[in-house]
Short mmCIF file of C-alpha atoms and ligand atoms in Angstrom, two decimals:
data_model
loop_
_atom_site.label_atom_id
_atom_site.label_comp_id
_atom_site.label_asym_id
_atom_site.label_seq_id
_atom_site.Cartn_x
_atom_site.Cartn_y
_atom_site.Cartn_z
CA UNK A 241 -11.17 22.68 -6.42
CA UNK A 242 -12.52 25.90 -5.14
CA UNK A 243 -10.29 29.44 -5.34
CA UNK A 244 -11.13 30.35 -1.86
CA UNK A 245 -10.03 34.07 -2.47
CA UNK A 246 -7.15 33.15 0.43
CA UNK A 247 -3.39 33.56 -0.75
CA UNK A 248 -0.20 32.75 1.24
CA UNK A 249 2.16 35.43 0.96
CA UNK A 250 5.99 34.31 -0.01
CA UNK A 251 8.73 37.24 0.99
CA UNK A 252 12.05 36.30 -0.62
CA UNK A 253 14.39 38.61 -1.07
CA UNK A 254 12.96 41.19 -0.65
CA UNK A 255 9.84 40.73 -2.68
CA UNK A 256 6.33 39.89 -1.62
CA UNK A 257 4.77 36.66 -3.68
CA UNK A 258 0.75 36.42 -3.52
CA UNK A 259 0.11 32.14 -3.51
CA UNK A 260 -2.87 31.62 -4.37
CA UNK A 261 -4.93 28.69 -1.85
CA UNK A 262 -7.71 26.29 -3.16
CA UNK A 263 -9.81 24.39 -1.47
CA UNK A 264 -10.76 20.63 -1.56
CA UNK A 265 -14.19 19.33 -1.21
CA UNK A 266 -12.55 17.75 2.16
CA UNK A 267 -9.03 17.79 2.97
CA UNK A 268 -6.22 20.22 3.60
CA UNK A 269 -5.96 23.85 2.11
CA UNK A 270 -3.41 23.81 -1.30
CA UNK A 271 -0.80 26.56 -2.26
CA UNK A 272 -0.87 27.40 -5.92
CA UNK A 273 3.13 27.29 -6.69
CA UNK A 274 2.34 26.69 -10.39
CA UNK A 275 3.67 30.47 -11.52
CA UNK A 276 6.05 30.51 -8.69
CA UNK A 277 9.32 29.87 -10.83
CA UNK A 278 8.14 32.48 -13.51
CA UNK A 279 7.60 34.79 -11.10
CA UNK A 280 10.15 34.72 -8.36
CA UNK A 281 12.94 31.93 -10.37
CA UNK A 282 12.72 29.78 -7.25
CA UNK A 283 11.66 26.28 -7.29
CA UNK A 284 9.76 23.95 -4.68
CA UNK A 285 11.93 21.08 -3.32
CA UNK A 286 10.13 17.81 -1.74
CA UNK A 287 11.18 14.40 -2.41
CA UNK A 288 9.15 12.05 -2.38
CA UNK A 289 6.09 14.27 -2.50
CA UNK A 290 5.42 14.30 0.94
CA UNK A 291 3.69 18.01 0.88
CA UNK A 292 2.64 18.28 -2.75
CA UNK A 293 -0.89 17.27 -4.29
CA UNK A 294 0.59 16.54 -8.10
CA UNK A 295 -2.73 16.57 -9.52
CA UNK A 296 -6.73 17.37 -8.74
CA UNK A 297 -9.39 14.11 -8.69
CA UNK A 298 -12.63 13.16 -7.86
CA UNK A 299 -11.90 9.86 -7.57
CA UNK A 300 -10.49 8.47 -3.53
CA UNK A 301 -10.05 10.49 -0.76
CA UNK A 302 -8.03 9.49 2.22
CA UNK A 303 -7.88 11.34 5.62
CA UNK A 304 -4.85 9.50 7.48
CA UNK A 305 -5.64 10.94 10.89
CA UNK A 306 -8.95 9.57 10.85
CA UNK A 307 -8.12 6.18 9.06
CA UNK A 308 -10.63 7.17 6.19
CA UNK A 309 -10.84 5.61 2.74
CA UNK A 310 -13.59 6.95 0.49
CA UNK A 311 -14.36 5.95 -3.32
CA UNK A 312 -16.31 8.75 -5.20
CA UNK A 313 -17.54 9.69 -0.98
CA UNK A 314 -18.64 6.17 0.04
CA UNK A 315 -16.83 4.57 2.84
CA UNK A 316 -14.37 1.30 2.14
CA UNK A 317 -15.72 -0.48 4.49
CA UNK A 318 -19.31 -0.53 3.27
CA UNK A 319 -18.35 -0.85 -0.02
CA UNK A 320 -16.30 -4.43 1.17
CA UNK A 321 -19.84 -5.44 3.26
CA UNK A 322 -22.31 -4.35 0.32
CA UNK A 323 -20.75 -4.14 -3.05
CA UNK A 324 -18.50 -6.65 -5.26
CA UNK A 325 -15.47 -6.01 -6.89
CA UNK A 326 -17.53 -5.14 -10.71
CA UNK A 327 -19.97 -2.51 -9.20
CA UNK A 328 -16.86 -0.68 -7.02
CA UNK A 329 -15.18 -0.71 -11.12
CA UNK A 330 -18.32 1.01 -12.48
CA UNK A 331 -18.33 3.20 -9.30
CA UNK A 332 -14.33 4.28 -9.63
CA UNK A 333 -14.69 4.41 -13.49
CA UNK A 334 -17.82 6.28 -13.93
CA UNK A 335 -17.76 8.24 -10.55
CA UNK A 336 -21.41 6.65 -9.43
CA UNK A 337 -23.35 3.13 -7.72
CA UNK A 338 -24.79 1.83 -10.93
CA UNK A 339 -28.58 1.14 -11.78
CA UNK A 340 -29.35 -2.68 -12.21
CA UNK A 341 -29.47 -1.85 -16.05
CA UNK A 342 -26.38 -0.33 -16.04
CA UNK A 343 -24.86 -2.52 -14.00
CA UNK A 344 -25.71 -5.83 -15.97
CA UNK A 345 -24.63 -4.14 -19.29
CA UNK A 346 -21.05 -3.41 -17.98
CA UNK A 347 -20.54 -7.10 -16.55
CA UNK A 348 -21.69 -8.38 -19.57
CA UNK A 349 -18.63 -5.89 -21.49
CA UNK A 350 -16.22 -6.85 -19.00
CA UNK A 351 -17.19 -10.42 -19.41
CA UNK A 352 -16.83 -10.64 -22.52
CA UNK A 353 -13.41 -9.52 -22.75
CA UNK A 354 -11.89 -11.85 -20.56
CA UNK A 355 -9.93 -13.98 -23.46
CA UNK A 356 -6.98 -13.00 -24.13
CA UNK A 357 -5.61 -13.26 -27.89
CA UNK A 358 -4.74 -16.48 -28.80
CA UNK A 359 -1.29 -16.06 -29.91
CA UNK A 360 -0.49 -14.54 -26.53
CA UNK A 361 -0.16 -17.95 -25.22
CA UNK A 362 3.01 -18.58 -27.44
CA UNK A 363 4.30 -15.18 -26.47
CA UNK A 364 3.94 -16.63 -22.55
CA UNK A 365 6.21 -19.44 -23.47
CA UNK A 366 9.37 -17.34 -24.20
CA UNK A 367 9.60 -16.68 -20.42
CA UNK A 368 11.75 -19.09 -18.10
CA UNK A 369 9.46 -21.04 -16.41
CA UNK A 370 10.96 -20.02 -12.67
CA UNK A 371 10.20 -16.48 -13.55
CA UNK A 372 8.17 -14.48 -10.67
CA UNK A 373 4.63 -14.01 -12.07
CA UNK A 374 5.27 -9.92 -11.84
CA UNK A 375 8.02 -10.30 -14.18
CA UNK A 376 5.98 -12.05 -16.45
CA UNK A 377 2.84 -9.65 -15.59
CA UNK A 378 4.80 -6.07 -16.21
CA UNK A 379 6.05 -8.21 -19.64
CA UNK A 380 2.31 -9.40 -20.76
CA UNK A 381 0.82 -5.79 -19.51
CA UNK A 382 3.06 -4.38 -21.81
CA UNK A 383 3.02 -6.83 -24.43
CA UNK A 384 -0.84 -6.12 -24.90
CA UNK A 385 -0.01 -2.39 -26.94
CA UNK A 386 1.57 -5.41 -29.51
CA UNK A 387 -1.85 -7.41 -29.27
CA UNK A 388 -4.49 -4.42 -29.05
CA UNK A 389 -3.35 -1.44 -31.13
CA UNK A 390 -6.69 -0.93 -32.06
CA UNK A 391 -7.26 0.55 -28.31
CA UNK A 392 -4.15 2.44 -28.22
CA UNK A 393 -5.06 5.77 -29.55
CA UNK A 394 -5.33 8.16 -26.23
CA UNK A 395 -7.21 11.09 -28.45
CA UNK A 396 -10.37 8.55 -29.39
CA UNK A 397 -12.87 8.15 -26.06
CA UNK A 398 -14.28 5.41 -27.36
CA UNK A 399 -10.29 3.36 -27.90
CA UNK A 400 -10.10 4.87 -24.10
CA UNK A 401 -12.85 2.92 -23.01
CA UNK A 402 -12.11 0.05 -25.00
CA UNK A 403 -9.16 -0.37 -23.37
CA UNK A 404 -10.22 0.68 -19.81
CA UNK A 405 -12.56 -2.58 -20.12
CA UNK A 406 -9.84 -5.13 -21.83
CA UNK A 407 -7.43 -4.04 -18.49
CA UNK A 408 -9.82 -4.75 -16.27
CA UNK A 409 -11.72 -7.73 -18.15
CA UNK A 410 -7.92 -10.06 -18.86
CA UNK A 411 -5.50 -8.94 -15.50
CA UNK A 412 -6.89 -11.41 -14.06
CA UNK A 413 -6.61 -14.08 -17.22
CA UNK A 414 -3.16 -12.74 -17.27
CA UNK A 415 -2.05 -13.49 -13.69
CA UNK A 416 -3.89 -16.97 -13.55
CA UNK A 417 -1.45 -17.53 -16.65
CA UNK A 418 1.43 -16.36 -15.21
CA UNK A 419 1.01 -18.52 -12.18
CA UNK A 420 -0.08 -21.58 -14.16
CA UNK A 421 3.08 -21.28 -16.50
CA UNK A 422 4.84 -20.66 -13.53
CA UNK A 423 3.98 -24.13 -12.05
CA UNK A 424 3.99 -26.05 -15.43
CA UNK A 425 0.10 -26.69 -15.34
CA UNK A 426 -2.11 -25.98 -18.75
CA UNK A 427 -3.77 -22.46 -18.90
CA UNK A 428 -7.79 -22.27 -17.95
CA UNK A 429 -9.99 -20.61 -19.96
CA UNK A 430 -12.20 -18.29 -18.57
CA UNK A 431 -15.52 -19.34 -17.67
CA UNK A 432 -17.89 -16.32 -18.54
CA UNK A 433 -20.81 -18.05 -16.30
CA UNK A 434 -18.89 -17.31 -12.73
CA UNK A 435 -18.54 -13.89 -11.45
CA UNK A 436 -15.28 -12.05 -11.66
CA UNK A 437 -13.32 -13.36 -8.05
CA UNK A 438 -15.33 -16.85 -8.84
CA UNK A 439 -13.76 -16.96 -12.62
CA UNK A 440 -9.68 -15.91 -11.17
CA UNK A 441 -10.16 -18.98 -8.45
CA UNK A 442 -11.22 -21.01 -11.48
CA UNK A 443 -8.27 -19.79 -13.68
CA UNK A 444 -6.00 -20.47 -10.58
CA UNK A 445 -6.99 -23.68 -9.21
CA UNK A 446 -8.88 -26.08 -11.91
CA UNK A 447 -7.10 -28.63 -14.03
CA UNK A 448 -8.37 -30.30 -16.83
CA UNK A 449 -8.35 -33.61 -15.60
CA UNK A 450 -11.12 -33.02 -12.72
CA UNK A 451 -14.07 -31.01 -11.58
CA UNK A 452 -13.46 -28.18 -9.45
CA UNK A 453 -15.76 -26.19 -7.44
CA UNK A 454 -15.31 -22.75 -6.45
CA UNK A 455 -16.45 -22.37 -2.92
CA UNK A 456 -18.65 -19.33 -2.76
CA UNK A 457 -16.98 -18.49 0.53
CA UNK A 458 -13.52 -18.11 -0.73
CA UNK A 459 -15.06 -16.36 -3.94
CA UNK A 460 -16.57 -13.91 -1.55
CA UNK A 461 -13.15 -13.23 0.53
CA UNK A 462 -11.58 -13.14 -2.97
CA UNK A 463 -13.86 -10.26 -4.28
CA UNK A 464 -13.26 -8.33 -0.76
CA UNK A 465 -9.82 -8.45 -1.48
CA UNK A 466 -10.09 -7.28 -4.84
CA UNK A 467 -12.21 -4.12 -3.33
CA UNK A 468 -9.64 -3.26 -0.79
CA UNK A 469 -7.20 -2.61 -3.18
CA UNK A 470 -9.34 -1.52 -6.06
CA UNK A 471 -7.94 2.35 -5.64
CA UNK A 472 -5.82 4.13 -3.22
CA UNK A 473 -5.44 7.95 -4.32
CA UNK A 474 -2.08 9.11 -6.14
CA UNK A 475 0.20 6.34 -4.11
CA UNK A 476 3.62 5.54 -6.08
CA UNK A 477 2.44 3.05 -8.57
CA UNK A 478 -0.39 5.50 -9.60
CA UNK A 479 1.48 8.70 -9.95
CA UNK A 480 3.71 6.24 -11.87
CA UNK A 481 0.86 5.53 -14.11
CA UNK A 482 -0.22 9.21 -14.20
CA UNK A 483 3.23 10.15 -15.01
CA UNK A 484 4.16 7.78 -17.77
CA UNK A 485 0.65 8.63 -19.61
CA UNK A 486 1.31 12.62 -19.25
CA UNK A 487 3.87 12.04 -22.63
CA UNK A 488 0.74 10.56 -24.34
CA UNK A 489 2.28 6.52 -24.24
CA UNK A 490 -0.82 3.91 -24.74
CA UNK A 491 -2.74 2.87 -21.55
CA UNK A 492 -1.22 -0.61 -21.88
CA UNK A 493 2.05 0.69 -21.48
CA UNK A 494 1.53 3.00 -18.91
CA UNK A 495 -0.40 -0.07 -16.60
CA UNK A 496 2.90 -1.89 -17.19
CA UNK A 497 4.88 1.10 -15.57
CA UNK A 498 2.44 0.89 -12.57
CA UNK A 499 2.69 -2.51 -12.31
CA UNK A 500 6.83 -2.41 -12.23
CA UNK A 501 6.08 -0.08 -9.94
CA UNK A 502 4.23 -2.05 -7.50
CA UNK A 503 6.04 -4.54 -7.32
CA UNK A 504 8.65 -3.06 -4.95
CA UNK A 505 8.60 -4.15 -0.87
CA UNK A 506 7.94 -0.82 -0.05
CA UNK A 507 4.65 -0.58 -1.94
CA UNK A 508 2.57 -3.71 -3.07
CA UNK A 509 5.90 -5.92 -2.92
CA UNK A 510 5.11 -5.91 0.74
CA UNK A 511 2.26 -8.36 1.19
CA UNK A 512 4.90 -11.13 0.12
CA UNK A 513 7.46 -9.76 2.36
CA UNK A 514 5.18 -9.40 5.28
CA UNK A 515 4.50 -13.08 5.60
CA UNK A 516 8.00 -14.38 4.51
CA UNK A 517 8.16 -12.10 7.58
CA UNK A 518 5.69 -14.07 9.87
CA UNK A 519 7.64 -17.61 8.53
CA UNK A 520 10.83 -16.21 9.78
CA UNK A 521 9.78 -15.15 12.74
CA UNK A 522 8.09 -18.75 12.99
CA UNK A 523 6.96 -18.45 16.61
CA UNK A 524 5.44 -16.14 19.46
CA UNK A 525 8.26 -16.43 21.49
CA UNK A 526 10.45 -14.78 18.59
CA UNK A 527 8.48 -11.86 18.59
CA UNK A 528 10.13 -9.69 20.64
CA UNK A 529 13.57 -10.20 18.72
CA UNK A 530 12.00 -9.19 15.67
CA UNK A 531 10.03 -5.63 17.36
CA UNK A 532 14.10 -5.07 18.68
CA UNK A 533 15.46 -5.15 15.18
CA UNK A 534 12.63 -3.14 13.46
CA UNK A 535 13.43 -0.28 16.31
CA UNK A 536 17.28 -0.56 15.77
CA UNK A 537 18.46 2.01 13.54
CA UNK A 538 21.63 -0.09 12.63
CA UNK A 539 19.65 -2.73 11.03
CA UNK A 540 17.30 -2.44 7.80
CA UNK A 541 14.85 -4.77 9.09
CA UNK A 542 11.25 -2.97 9.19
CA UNK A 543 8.18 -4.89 10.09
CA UNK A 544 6.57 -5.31 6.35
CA UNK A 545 3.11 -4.93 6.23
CA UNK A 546 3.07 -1.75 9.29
CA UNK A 547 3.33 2.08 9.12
CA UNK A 548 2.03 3.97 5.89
CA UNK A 549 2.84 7.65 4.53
CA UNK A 550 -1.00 8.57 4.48
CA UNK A 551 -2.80 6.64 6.95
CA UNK A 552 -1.65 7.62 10.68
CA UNK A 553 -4.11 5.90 12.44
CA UNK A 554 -5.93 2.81 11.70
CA UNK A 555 -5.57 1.49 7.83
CA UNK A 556 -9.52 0.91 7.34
CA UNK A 557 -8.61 -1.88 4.80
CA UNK A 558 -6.61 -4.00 7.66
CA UNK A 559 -9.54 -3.25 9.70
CA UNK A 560 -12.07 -5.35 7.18
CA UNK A 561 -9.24 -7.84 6.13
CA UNK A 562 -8.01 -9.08 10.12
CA UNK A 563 -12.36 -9.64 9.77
CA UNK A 564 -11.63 -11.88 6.62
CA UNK A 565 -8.62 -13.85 7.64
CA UNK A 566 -10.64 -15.08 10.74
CA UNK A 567 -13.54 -16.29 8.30
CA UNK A 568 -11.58 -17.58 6.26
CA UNK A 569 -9.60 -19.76 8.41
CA UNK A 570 -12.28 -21.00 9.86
CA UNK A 571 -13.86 -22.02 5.96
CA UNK A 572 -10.87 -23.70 5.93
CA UNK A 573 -10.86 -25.30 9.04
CA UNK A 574 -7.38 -24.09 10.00
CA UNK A 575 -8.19 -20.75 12.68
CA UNK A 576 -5.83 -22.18 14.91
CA UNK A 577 -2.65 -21.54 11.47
CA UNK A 578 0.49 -20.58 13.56
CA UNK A 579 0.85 -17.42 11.14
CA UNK A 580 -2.31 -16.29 12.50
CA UNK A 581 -0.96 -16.34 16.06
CA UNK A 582 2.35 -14.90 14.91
CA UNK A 583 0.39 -12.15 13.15
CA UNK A 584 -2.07 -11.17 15.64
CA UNK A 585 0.47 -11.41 19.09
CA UNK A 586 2.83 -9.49 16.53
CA UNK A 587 0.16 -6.59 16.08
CA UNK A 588 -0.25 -6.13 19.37
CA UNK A 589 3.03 -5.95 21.10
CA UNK A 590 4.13 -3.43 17.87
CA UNK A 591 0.66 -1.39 19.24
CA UNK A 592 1.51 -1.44 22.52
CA UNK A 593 5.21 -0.45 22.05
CA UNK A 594 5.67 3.04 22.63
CA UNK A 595 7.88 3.35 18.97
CA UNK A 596 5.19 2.32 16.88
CA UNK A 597 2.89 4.43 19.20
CA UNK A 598 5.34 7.16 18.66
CA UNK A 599 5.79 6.40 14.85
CA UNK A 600 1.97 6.45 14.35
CA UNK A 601 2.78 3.17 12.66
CA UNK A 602 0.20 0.67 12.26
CA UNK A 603 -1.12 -2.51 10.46
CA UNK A 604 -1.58 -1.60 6.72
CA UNK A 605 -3.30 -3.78 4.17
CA UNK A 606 -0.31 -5.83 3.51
CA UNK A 607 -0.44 -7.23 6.75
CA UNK A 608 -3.41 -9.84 6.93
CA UNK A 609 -4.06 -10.03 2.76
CA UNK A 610 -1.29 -12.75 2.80
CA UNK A 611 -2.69 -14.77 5.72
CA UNK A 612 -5.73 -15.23 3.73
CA UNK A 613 -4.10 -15.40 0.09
CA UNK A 614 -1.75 -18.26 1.64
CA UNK A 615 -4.84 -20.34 3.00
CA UNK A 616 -6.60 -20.05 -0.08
CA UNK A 617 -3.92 -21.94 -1.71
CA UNK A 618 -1.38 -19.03 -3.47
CA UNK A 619 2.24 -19.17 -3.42
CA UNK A 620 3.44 -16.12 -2.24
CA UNK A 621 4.92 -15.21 -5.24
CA UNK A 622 0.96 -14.65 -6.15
CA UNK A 623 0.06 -12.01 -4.08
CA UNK A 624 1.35 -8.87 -5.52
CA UNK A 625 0.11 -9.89 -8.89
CA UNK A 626 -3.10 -10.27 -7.16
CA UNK A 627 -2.72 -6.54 -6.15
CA UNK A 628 -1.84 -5.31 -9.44
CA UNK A 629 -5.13 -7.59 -10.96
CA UNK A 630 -7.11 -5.29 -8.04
CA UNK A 631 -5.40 -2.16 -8.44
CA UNK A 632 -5.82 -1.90 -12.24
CA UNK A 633 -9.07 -0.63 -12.09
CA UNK A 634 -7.41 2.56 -9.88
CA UNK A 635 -4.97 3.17 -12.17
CA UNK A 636 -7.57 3.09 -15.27
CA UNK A 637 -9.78 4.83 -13.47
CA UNK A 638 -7.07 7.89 -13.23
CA UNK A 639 -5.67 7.53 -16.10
CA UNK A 640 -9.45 8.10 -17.92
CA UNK A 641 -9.56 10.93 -15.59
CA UNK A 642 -6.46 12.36 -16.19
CA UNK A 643 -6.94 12.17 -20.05
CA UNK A 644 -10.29 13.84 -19.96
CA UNK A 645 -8.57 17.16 -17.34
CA UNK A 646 -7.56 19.95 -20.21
CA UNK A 647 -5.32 20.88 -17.96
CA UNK A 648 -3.08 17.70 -18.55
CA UNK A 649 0.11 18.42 -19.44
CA UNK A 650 3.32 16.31 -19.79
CA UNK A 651 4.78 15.39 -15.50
CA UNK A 652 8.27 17.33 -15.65
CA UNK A 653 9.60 17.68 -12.03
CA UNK A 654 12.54 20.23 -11.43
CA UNK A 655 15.87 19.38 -9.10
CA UNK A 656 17.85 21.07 -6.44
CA UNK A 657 21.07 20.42 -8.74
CA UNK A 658 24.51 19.36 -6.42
CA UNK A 659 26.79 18.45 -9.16
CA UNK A 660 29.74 20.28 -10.43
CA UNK A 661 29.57 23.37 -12.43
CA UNK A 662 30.61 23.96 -15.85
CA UNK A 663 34.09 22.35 -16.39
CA UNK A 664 36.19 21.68 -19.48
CA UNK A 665 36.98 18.21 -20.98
CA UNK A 666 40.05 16.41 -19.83
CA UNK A 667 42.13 14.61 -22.70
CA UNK A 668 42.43 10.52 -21.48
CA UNK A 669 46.37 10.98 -20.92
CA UNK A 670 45.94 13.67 -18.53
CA UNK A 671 43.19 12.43 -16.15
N1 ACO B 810 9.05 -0.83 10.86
C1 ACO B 810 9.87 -0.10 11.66
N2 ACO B 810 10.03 1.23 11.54
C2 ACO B 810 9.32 1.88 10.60
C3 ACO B 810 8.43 1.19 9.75
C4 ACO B 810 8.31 -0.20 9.90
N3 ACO B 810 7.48 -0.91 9.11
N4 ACO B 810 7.85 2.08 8.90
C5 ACO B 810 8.37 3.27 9.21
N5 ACO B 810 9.25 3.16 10.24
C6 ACO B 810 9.97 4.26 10.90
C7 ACO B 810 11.12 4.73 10.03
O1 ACO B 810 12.33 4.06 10.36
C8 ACO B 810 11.19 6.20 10.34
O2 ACO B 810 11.88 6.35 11.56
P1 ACO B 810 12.75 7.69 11.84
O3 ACO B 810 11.77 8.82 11.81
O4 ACO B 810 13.33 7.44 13.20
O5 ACO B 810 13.76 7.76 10.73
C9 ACO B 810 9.73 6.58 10.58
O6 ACO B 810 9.08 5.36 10.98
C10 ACO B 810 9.02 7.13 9.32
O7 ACO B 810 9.23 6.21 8.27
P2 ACO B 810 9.42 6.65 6.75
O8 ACO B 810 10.06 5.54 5.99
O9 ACO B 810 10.07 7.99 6.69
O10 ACO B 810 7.91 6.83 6.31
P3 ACO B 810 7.36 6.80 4.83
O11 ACO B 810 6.06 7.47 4.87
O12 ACO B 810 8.38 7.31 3.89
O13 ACO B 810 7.20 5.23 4.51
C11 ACO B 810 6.34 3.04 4.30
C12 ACO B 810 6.02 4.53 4.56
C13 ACO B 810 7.24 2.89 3.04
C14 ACO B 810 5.06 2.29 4.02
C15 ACO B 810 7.08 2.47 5.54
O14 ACO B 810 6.23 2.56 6.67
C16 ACO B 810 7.53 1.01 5.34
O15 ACO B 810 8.60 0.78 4.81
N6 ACO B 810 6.69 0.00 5.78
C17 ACO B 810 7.01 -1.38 5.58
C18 ACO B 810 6.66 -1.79 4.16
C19 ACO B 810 5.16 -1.89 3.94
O16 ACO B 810 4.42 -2.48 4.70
N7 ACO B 810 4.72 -1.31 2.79
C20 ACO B 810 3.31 -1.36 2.40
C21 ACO B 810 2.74 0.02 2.37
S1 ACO B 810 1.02 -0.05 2.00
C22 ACO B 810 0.93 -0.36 0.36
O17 ACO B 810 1.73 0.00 -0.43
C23 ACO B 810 -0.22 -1.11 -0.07
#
């Protein structure tokens, strides 16, 4: 953040306020409110954040016009083509590529976490076995502060880091569980000899009573997946993280808050709505209903898995993923899968439709992730587990970061108050 020297100049009754601007590396110009109330005893009022930066980081930058995604400056889409999911971790956490040295010696710590407790397998078995795997997920997540307290303490860098690398190292232990208990198969070890999308296929799919292979194809689509959705700037479930760690609660706790978060069909809730979506819809021919009653005001229906508040042009990560669903289907052997069709006819006529056009609504990452999640063999109830096993590295990443700012202080947000004024009590008998 640079002080540019600029100001904005507020009048307000009468009075002349000097707002100071800063400057981003890239990006829009930002107005300094923070001494805005103590000076002129008016607050800022934007719900849903739509014009306020809530917090300065080096870590993702997004330019929506553009359809740009950038971890620590390199580009999403070479990081899906070159890297794997570990080295875009050490890259997010650590803010650079690592050398092979340093590289090897953080697999080997992440590896090496990937257990989880043993007596967290009897805490699994108090959930009802129909419960969605998020349920269980935000309960586990949260659970862990009861498992780990010996990485709880937010003041030691070294606890920090501990518990940066058990996140990362047993989400994906911890959703494998969730969906095995959630189909009444045995939980899989982890198998510290695969890499990390290689080892969560394992945890998924193997049984005990047979050999399975993990194709390294569907490992490979697996790890892209895990990139795309490694970080995405201060989105809702991350400001949610951000937000419950500003009052100091444990990192474990404050990944469970994201992870509620997530969950909802507005955020990473929608990769399981978008292709319940495609199954209603069923058919090309039923297309055009469905475009009708995302356009009709009178009717809730939105098509899940389009439009995004940053990204007004082209989400990058659909871009790469649309890429992945063809391979994979083809793997698979099933490129001619009616969703598919659905899907891509469905993308097109919404393009070509002069409300999306309007809109600036396009495909986001939501929108081919459960073509390919649903060929590789998850329920759909899977998916946005599979988000929150990706995202966690984001949200530790930020959380380290905002930890380590001295400028942290606990999130407090003000209102635009509409209630009633002061009024005095009513006895029961004369209401
Ligand atoms: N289908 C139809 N219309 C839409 C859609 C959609 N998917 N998305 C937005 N619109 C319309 C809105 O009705 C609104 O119209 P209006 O201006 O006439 O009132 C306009 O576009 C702007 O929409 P907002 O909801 O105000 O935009 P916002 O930035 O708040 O919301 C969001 C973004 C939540 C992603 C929205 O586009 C949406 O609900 N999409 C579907 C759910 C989805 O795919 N979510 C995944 C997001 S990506 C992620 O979290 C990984």
């Amino acid at each position: 953040m640079t002080d540019t020297k600029k100001t904005a100049q507020l009048s307000l009754n009468g009075e002349t306020y000097e707002l100071p601007i800063f400057s981003p590396t890239t990006g829009p110009d930002v107005l300094d409110i923070r001494k805005l109330y103590g000076q002129a005893g008016v607050f800022t009022y934007d719900p849903g954040f739509t014009s306020t930066a809530s917090c300065d980081s080096t870590i993702t930058y997004i330019d929506g016009g553009k359809g740009e995604l950038l971890h620590r400056g390199y580009p999403i889409d070479q990081l899906a083509s070159k890297s794997h999911h570990l080295e875009v971790c050490y890259l997010l956490l650590y803010g650079e590529l690592p050398t092979a040295a340093q590289l090897e010696d953080f697999e080997t710590r992440v590896t090496r976490h990937t257990m989880v407790h043993e007596q967290m397998h009897n805490f699994f078995r108090g959930f009802r076995r129909d419960a969605h795997p998020m349920a269980t997920l935000v309960g586990v997540v949260g659970a862990m502060s009861a498992f780990y307290h010996d990485s709880t303490d937010i003041n030691d860098p070294w606890q920090r880091e501990v518990a940066a690398i058990r996140l990362i190292a047993k989400l994906p232990t911890i959703a494998a569980m969730a969906y095995k208990y959630s189909i009444g198969q045995p939980f899989v070890y982890p198998r510290n000899d695969l890499d990390y999308a290689a080892n969560f296929l394992h945890m998924c799919f193997s049984v005990p009573a047979e050999e399975y292979h993990v194709d390294p194809i569907l490992a490979r689509a697996m790890d892209r997946i895990f990139i795309l959705h490694a970080d995405h700037e201060q989105n809702a479930s991350t400001s949610t993280v951000r937000l419950a760690s500003s009052s100091g609660a444990n990192p474990f706790a404050c990944i469970a808050a994201g992870i509620a978060c997530l969950w909802g069909p507005a955020h990473g809730g929608a990769n399981q709505a978008c292709l319940e979506m495609l199954k209603e819809i069923g058919s090309v021919d039923r297309i055009p209903e469905f475009i009708e009653r995302a356009k009709d005001k009178n009717d809730p229906f939105r098509l899940m898995g389009f439009g995004h508040r940053v990204y007004k042009n082209t989400d990058p990560r659909a871009t790469v993923l649309k890429q992945s669903a063809d391979e994979v289907l083809e793997l698979l052997g099933v490129e001619n899968n009616p969703l598919l069709q659905v899907a891509k006819e469905l993308e097109q006529t919404a393009l070509n439709d002069e409300y999306f056009i309007e809109k600036k609504l396009f495909p986001n990452v939501d929108f081919y992730s459960g073509i390919i999640l649903e060929a590789m063999g998850f329920p759909t109830s899977m998916f946005t587990p599979i988000f929150a096993l990706s995202r966690t590295v984001g949200w530790i990443s930020q959380w380290k970061e905002m930890i380590a700012d001295p400028q942290n202080k606990i999130g407090r947000p003000r209102q635009l108050y509409l209630g009633e004024t002061a009024r005095d009590y009513i006895d029961i008998e004369s209401r």
